[in-house]
Amino acid sequence: MKQKPSKLQRANKIKILNLDYLSMCSGPPGKGLYGEDKIRKLLATARGHGINRVHFRTSVCGKVCYPSNVMTVLDSEYRLFTLRLAEVIRKIDPLATTVRICRELGLEIFA
């Protein structure tokens, strides 16, 4: 018979949010994570629900979703749903913004 985990075991669990920024930008206009305020709201809500680690997907269709001098940045793509993300990347650095907010909220982040 399987035992229930103790309070200490439950407290030490890692709860992960997998953040796929492309998916967050591909929804209807005005509904995605287009700016710092919406990213902050998502992460604060996740933290309030016990999330303590964020995994940020950096690769999108073989390109990256953050400004880079090394990797090819998603700037345009034949897939229509990536165009909004390319527009967002021209305005903000989603990865740097997410890293900064995670640090402020005390969340671990892996990218």
XYZ file of N, CA, C and O in Angstrom, residues 2-87:
344
model
N 0.564 2.188 -0.855
C 1.358 3.413 -0.995
C 1.016 4.371 0.144
O -0.151 4.634 0.428
N 2.075 4.918 0.777
C 1.876 5.867 1.864
C 1.709 7.272 1.315
O 2.284 7.623 0.287
N 0.935 8.075 2.040
C 0.802 9.481 1.677
C 2.104 10.197 2.016
O 2.717 9.908 3.036
N 2.549 11.133 1.172
C 3.768 11.876 1.490
C 3.555 12.766 2.714
O 2.457 13.283 2.939
N 4.610 12.929 3.497
C 4.531 13.797 4.671
C 4.469 15.259 4.232
O 4.725 15.590 3.071
N 4.180 16.156 5.181
C 4.148 17.588 4.880
C 5.517 18.050 4.388
O 5.611 18.856 3.472
N 6.589 17.517 4.998
C 7.938 17.889 4.580
C 8.207 17.440 3.147
O 8.729 18.201 2.340
N 7.799 16.232 2.802
C 7.987 15.741 1.435
C 7.192 16.585 0.443
O 7.678 16.901 -0.639
N 5.970 16.959 0.795
C 5.157 17.790 -0.107
C 5.762 19.177 -0.252
O 5.749 19.770 -1.320
N 6.315 19.708 0.834
C 6.900 21.054 0.804
C 8.145 21.101 -0.069
O 8.471 22.142 -0.628
N 8.858 19.987 -0.183
C 10.107 19.956 -0.943
C 9.914 19.587 -2.411
O 10.884 19.440 -3.129
N 8.695 19.442 -2.853
C 8.455 19.078 -4.249
C 8.772 20.245 -5.173
O 8.557 21.398 -4.843
N 9.269 19.890 -6.344
C 9.505 20.895 -7.376
C 8.271 20.907 -8.271
O 7.872 19.876 -8.809
N 7.668 22.072 -8.396
C 6.501 22.234 -9.273
C 6.924 23.137 -10.422
O 7.384 24.254 -10.212
N 6.744 22.627 -11.632
C 7.313 23.272 -12.815
C 6.236 23.846 -13.736
O 5.219 23.204 -13.995
N 6.502 25.041 -14.237
C 5.701 25.646 -15.297
C 6.538 25.591 -16.567
O 7.644 26.152 -16.611
N 6.067 24.889 -17.587
C 6.734 24.880 -18.889
C 6.179 26.046 -19.697
O 5.017 26.022 -20.083
N 6.995 27.045 -19.922
C 6.560 28.257 -20.613
C 7.020 28.215 -22.063
O 8.204 28.315 -22.362
N 6.069 28.033 -22.958
C 6.318 28.027 -24.391
C 5.855 29.383 -24.911
O 4.671 29.595 -25.154
N 6.788 30.314 -25.035
C 6.418 31.689 -25.372
C 5.742 31.788 -26.741
O 4.858 32.605 -26.932
N 6.118 30.933 -27.679
C 5.458 30.935 -28.989
C 3.962 30.664 -28.822
O 3.132 31.372 -29.372
N 3.635 29.647 -28.039
C 2.221 29.326 -27.824
C 1.494 30.472 -27.146
O 0.327 30.731 -27.422
N 2.187 31.159 -26.246
C 1.556 32.257 -25.529
C 1.299 33.448 -26.453
O 0.436 34.263 -26.176
N 2.046 33.561 -27.533
C 1.865 34.674 -28.470
C 0.969 34.317 -29.647
O 0.617 35.181 -30.432
N 0.623 33.047 -29.798
C -0.101 32.650 -31.003
C -1.618 32.652 -30.832
O -2.332 32.270 -31.729
N -2.092 33.101 -29.693
C -3.537 33.169 -29.467
C -4.149 34.373 -30.161
O -3.491 35.080 -30.927
N -5.412 34.641 -29.878
C -6.086 35.797 -30.483
C -5.397 37.101 -30.083
O -4.834 37.177 -28.991
N -5.434 38.108 -30.933
C -4.811 39.396 -30.593
C -5.303 39.905 -29.247
O -6.484 39.826 -28.936
N -4.367 40.375 -28.437
C -4.711 40.906 -27.124
C -4.806 39.862 -26.028
O -4.957 40.197 -24.864
N -4.725 38.581 -26.362
C -4.886 37.517 -25.362
C -3.560 36.855 -24.983
O -3.517 36.068 -24.068
N -2.484 37.146 -25.682
C -1.214 36.478 -25.416
C -0.343 37.246 -24.447
O -0.712 38.302 -23.950
N 0.848 36.697 -24.190
C 1.810 37.334 -23.290
C 2.687 38.298 -24.078
O 3.844 38.021 -24.353
N 2.137 39.430 -24.449
C 2.856 40.338 -25.334
C 3.794 41.291 -24.628
O 4.617 41.903 -25.240
N 3.679 41.471 -23.337
C 4.518 42.439 -22.654
C 4.867 42.021 -21.250
O 4.404 40.997 -20.742
N 5.697 42.824 -20.630
C 6.193 42.521 -19.296
C 5.062 42.375 -18.283
O 5.107 41.470 -17.437
N 4.057 43.213 -18.348
C 2.967 43.143 -17.370
C 2.231 41.802 -17.421
O 1.897 41.220 -16.387
N 2.025 41.264 -18.607
C 1.325 39.982 -18.739
C 2.221 38.816 -18.330
O 1.751 37.835 -17.749
N 3.511 38.917 -18.621
C 4.448 37.883 -18.186
C 4.502 37.869 -16.659
O 4.440 36.820 -16.021
N 4.593 39.065 -16.055
C 4.637 39.177 -14.592
C 3.363 38.597 -13.961
O 3.438 37.862 -12.978
N 2.221 38.894 -14.541
C 0.962 38.389 -13.988
C 0.924 36.857 -14.042
O 0.524 36.213 -13.071
N 1.337 36.272 -15.154
C 1.358 34.809 -15.280
C 2.279 34.184 -14.239
O 1.905 33.239 -13.541
N 3.494 34.730 -14.104
C 4.463 34.153 -13.179
C 4.048 34.343 -11.721
O 4.235 33.448 -10.894
N 3.472 35.482 -11.402
C 2.997 35.710 -10.034
C 1.844 34.760 -9.701
O 1.770 34.212 -8.595
N 0.959 34.552 -10.660
C -0.151 33.613 -10.458
C 0.378 32.199 -10.266
O -0.063 31.472 -9.365
N 1.344 31.814 -11.095
C 1.940 30.479 -10.976
C 2.594 30.314 -9.606
O 2.416 29.289 -8.942
N 3.334 31.323 -9.171
C 3.984 31.266 -7.861
C 2.934 31.122 -6.756
O 3.121 30.358 -5.810
N 1.836 31.846 -6.886
C 0.758 31.756 -5.904
C 0.130 30.371 -5.828
O -0.463 30.002 -4.818
N 0.264 29.599 -6.904
C -0.276 28.237 -6.943
C 0.794 27.181 -6.624
O 0.584 25.996 -6.863
N 1.946 27.633 -6.121
C 2.968 26.697 -5.683
C 4.041 26.360 -6.694
O 4.928 25.557 -6.417
N 3.992 26.964 -7.867
C 5.051 26.736 -8.860
C 6.344 27.341 -8.321
O 6.342 28.464 -7.813
N 7.461 26.604 -8.433
C 8.728 27.142 -7.953
C 9.845 27.054 -9.000
O 10.966 27.449 -8.739
N 9.524 26.544 -10.184
C 10.521 26.459 -11.256
C 9.839 26.706 -12.595
O 8.740 26.229 -12.838
N 10.520 27.444 -13.461
C 10.011 27.737 -14.798
C 10.991 27.178 -15.827
O 12.195 27.395 -15.717
N 10.467 26.446 -16.794
C 11.259 25.994 -17.944
C 10.805 26.835 -19.132
O 9.635 26.794 -19.514
N 11.702 27.609 -19.714
C 11.386 28.524 -20.817
C 11.891 27.921 -22.117
O 13.089 27.687 -22.277
N 10.988 27.678 -23.042
C 11.368 27.141 -24.358
C 12.002 28.261 -25.178
O 11.381 29.288 -25.443
N 13.236 28.057 -25.606
C 13.953 29.103 -26.342
C 13.946 28.905 -27.851
O 14.143 29.851 -28.595
N 13.733 27.681 -28.305
C 13.803 27.382 -29.736
C 12.411 27.351 -30.349
O 11.500 26.749 -29.815
N 12.291 28.028 -31.470
C 11.023 28.078 -32.195
C 11.314 27.811 -33.660
O 11.973 28.613 -34.313
N 10.864 26.685 -34.173
C 11.030 26.357 -35.591
C 12.483 26.487 -36.036
O 12.778 27.002 -37.117
N 13.431 26.078 -35.174
C 14.845 26.140 -35.508
C 15.478 27.503 -35.311
O 16.643 27.702 -35.646
N 14.739 28.442 -34.769
C 15.253 29.781 -34.480
C 15.006 30.063 -33.007
O 14.334 29.296 -32.336
N 15.552 31.152 -32.488
C 15.361 31.466 -31.078
C 14.374 32.608 -30.892
O 14.217 33.460 -31.767
N 13.719 32.605 -29.734
C 12.689 33.607 -29.461
C 13.195 34.689 -28.515
O 12.469 35.139 -27.635
N 14.450 35.081 -28.700
C 15.045 36.163 -27.932
C 16.144 36.783 -28.787
O 16.688 36.124 -29.677
N 16.502 38.046 -28.566
C 17.568 38.669 -29.347
C 18.892 37.935 -29.140
O 19.233 37.567 -28.022
N 19.616 37.680 -30.202
C 20.884 36.948 -30.118
C 21.812 37.377 -31.238
O 21.369 37.645 -32.351
N 23.114 37.424 -30.919
C 24.135 37.675 -31.933
C 24.743 36.375 -32.423
O 25.580 36.379 -33.315
N 24.351 35.251 -31.824
C 24.932 33.957 -32.144
C 23.948 33.082 -32.911
O 24.295 32.475 -33.920
N 22.729 33.000 -32.436
C 21.703 32.148 -33.039
C 20.839 32.972 -33.993
O 20.791 34.193 -33.900
N 20.131 32.299 -34.880
C 19.208 32.969 -35.789
C 17.928 33.296 -35.026
O 17.286 32.418 -34.453
N 17.570 34.560 -35.016
C 16.391 35.029 -34.285
C 15.168 34.912 -35.181
O 15.224 35.214 -36.379
N 14.069 34.487 -34.585
C 12.814 34.402 -35.328
C 12.389 35.818 -35.714
O 12.050 36.620 -34.863
N 12.457 36.128 -36.994
C 12.052 37.460 -37.448
C 10.883 37.379 -38.415
O 10.057 38.264 -38.480
N 10.815 36.330 -39.145
C 9.657 36.063 -40.007
C 9.722 34.587 -40.353
O 10.763 33.971 -40.282
N 8.616 34.051 -40.709
C 8.541 32.614 -40.934
C 7.326 32.351 -41.806
O 6.372 33.121 -41.817
N 7.353 31.265 -42.520
C 6.217 30.942 -43.377
C 4.984 30.544 -42.578
O 3.877 30.591 -43.081
N 5.170 30.133 -41.345
C 4.027 29.773 -40.503
C 3.407 31.051 -39.948
O 4.054 31.795 -39.230
N 2.183 31.311 -40.268
C 1.552 32.569 -39.881
C 1.535 32.796 -38.377
O 1.640 33.924 -37.914
N 1.419 31.731 -37.591
C 1.320 31.913 -36.149
C 2.626 32.420 -35.522
O 2.632 32.855 -34.390
N 3.732 32.379 -36.231
C 4.991 32.881 -35.679
C 5.181 34.375 -35.935
O 6.052 34.995 -35.324
N 4.375 34.958 -36.782
C 4.558 36.377 -37.105
C 4.346 37.274 -35.892
O 5.061 38.259 -35.702
N 3.367 36.948 -35.052
C 3.108 37.763 -33.866
C 4.301 37.693 -32.912
O 4.691 38.677 -32.324
N 4.889 36.502 -32.759
C 6.061 36.370 -31.892
C 7.221 37.203 -32.432
O 7.908 37.881 -31.677
N 7.436 37.186 -33.733
C 8.502 37.991 -34.336
C 8.287 39.473 -34.042
O 9.235 40.205 -33.744
N 7.037 39.897 -34.072
C 6.699 41.297 -33.761
C 7.007 41.610 -32.299
O 7.553 42.666 -31.978
